[in-house]
mmCIF file of C-alpha atoms in Angstrom:
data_model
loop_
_atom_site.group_PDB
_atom_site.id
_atom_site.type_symbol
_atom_site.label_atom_id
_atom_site.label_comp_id
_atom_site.label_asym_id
_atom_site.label_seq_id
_atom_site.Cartn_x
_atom_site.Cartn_y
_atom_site.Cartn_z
ATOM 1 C CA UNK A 1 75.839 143.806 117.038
ATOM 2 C CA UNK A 2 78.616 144.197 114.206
ATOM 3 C CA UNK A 3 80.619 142.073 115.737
ATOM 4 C CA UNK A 4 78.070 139.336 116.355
ATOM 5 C CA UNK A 5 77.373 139.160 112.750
ATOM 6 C CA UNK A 6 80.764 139.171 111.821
ATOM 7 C CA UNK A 7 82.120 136.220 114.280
ATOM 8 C CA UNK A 8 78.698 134.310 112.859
ATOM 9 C CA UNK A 9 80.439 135.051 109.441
ATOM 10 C CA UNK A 10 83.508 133.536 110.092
ATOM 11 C CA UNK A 11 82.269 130.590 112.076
ATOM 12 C CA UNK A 12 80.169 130.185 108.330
ATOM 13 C CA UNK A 13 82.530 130.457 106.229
ATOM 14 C CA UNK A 14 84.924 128.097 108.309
ATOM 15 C CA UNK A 15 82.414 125.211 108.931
ATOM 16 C CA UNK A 16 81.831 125.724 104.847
ATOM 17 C CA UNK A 17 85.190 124.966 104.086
ATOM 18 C CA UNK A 18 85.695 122.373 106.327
ATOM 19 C CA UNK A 19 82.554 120.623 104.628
ATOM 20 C CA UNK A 20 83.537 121.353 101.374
ATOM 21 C CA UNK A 21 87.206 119.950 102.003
ATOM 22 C CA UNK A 22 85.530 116.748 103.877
ATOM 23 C CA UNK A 23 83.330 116.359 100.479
ATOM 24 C CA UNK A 24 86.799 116.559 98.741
ATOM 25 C CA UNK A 25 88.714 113.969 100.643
ATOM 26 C CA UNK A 26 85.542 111.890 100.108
ATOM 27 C CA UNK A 27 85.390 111.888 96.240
ATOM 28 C CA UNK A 28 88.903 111.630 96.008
ATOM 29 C CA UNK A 29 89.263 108.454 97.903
ATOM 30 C CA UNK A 30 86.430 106.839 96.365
ATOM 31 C CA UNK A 31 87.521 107.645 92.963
ATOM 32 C CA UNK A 32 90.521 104.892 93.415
ATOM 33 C CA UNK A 33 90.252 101.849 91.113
ATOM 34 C CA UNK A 34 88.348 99.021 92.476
ATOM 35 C CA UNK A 35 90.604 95.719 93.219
ATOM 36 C CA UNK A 36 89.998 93.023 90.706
ATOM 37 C CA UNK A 37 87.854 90.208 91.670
ATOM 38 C CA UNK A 38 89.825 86.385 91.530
ATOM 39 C CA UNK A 39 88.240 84.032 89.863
ATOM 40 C CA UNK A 40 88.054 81.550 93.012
ATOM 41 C CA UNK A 41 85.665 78.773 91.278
ATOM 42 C CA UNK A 42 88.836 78.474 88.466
ATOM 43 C CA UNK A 43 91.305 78.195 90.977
ATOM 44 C CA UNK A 44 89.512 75.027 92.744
ATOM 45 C CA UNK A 45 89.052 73.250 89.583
ATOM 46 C CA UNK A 46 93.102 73.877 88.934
ATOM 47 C CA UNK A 47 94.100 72.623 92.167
ATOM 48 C CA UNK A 48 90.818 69.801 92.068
ATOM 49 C CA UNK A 49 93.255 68.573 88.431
ATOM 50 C CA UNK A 50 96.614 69.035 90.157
ATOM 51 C CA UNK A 51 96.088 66.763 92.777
ATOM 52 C CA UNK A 52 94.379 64.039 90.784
ATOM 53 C CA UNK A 53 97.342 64.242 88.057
ATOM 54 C CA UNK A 54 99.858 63.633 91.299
ATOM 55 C CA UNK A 55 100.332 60.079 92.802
ATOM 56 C CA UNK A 56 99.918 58.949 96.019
ATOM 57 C CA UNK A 57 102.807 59.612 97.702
ATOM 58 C CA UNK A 58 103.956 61.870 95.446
ATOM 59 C CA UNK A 59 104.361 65.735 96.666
ATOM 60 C CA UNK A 60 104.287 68.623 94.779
ATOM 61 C CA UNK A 61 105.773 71.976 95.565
ATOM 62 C CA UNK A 62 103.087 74.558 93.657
ATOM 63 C CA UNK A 63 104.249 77.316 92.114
ATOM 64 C CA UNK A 64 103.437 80.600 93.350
ATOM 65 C CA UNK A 65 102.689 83.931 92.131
ATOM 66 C CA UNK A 66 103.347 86.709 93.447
ATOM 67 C CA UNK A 67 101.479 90.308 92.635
ATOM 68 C CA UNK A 68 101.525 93.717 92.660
ATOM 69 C CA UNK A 69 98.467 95.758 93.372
ATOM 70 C CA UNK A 70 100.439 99.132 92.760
ATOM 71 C CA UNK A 71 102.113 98.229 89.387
ATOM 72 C CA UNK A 72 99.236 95.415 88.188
ATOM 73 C CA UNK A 73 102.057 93.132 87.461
ATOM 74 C CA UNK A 74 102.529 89.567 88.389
ATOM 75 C CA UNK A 75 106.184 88.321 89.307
ATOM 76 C CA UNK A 76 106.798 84.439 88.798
ATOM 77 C CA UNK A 77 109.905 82.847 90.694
ATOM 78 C CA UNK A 78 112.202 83.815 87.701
ATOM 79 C CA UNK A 79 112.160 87.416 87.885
ATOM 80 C CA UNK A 80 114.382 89.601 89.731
ATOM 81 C CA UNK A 81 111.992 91.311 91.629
ATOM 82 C CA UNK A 82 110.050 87.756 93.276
ATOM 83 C CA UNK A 83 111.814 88.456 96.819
ATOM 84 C CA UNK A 84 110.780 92.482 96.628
ATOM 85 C CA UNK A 85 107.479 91.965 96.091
ATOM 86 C CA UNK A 86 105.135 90.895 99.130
ATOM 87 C CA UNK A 87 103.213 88.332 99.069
ATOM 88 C CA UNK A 88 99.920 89.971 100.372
ATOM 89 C CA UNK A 89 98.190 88.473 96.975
ATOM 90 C CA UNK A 90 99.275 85.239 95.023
ATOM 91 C CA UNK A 91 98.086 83.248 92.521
ATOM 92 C CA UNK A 92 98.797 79.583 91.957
ATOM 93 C CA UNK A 93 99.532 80.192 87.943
ATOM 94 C CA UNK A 94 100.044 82.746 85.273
ATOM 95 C CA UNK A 95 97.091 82.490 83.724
ATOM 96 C CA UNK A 96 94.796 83.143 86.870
ATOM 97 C CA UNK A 97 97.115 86.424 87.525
ATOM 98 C CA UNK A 98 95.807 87.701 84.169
ATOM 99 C CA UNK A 99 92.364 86.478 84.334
ATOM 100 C CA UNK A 100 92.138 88.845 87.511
ATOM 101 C CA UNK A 101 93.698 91.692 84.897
ATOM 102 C CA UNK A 102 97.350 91.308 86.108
ATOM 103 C CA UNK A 103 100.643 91.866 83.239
ATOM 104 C CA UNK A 104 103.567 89.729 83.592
ATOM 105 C CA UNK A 105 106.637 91.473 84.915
ATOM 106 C CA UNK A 106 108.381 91.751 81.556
ATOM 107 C CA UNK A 107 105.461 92.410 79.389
ATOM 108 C CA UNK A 108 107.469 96.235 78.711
ATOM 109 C CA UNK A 109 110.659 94.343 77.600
ATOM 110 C CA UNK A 110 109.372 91.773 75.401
ATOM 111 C CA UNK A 111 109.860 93.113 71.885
ATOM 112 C CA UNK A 112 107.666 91.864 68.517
ATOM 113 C CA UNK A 113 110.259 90.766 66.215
ATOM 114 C CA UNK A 114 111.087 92.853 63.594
ATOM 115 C CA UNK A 115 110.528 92.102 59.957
#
């Protein structure tokens, strides 16, 4: 009968740990930031501008931006690190990176003047 209770035990104490590391897991992932939201209506209006400033004929290249979901940083086609990043999220212009919360890539290195 000892032996019973004690293999009940164990199967308790196992199936309690394996809930309580599943409950874990759980918080853990859903603790992560949530992914900012793009303002999509602003980006049709910019584009809706772009092509009525362009004339017939005329063909421009647009000018993409690329960003980082790890690092929240937006790389334009002058910085050095344009080709690393992937382009899994773009954004047709600076100011639409950092409506959606993005930095540019050399916000760090930019330095107020001194006095």
């Amino acid at each position: 009968m000892t032996e019973v209770l004690w293999l009940a035990a164990q199967v308790f104490f196992l199936c309690l740990i394996s809930f309580l590391a599943g409950a874990g897991i759980t918080v853990l992932a859903l603790r992560r930031k949530p992914e900012p939201k793009i303002a999509e209506s602003v980006a049709v209006e910019e584009v809706r501008e772009a092509e009525e400033i362009v004339e017939p004929g005329q063909q421009i290249e647009p000018m993409i931006i690329k960003a980082s979901k790890k690092s929240m940083r937006y790389h334009t086609p002058d910085s050095p690190y344009y080709n690393r990043v992937s382009a899994s999220l773009t954004f047709i212009s600076p100011e639409d990176a950092e409506l959606a919360g993005y930095k540019p890539w050399n916000a760090d290195k930019v330095k107020a003047p001194s006095a």
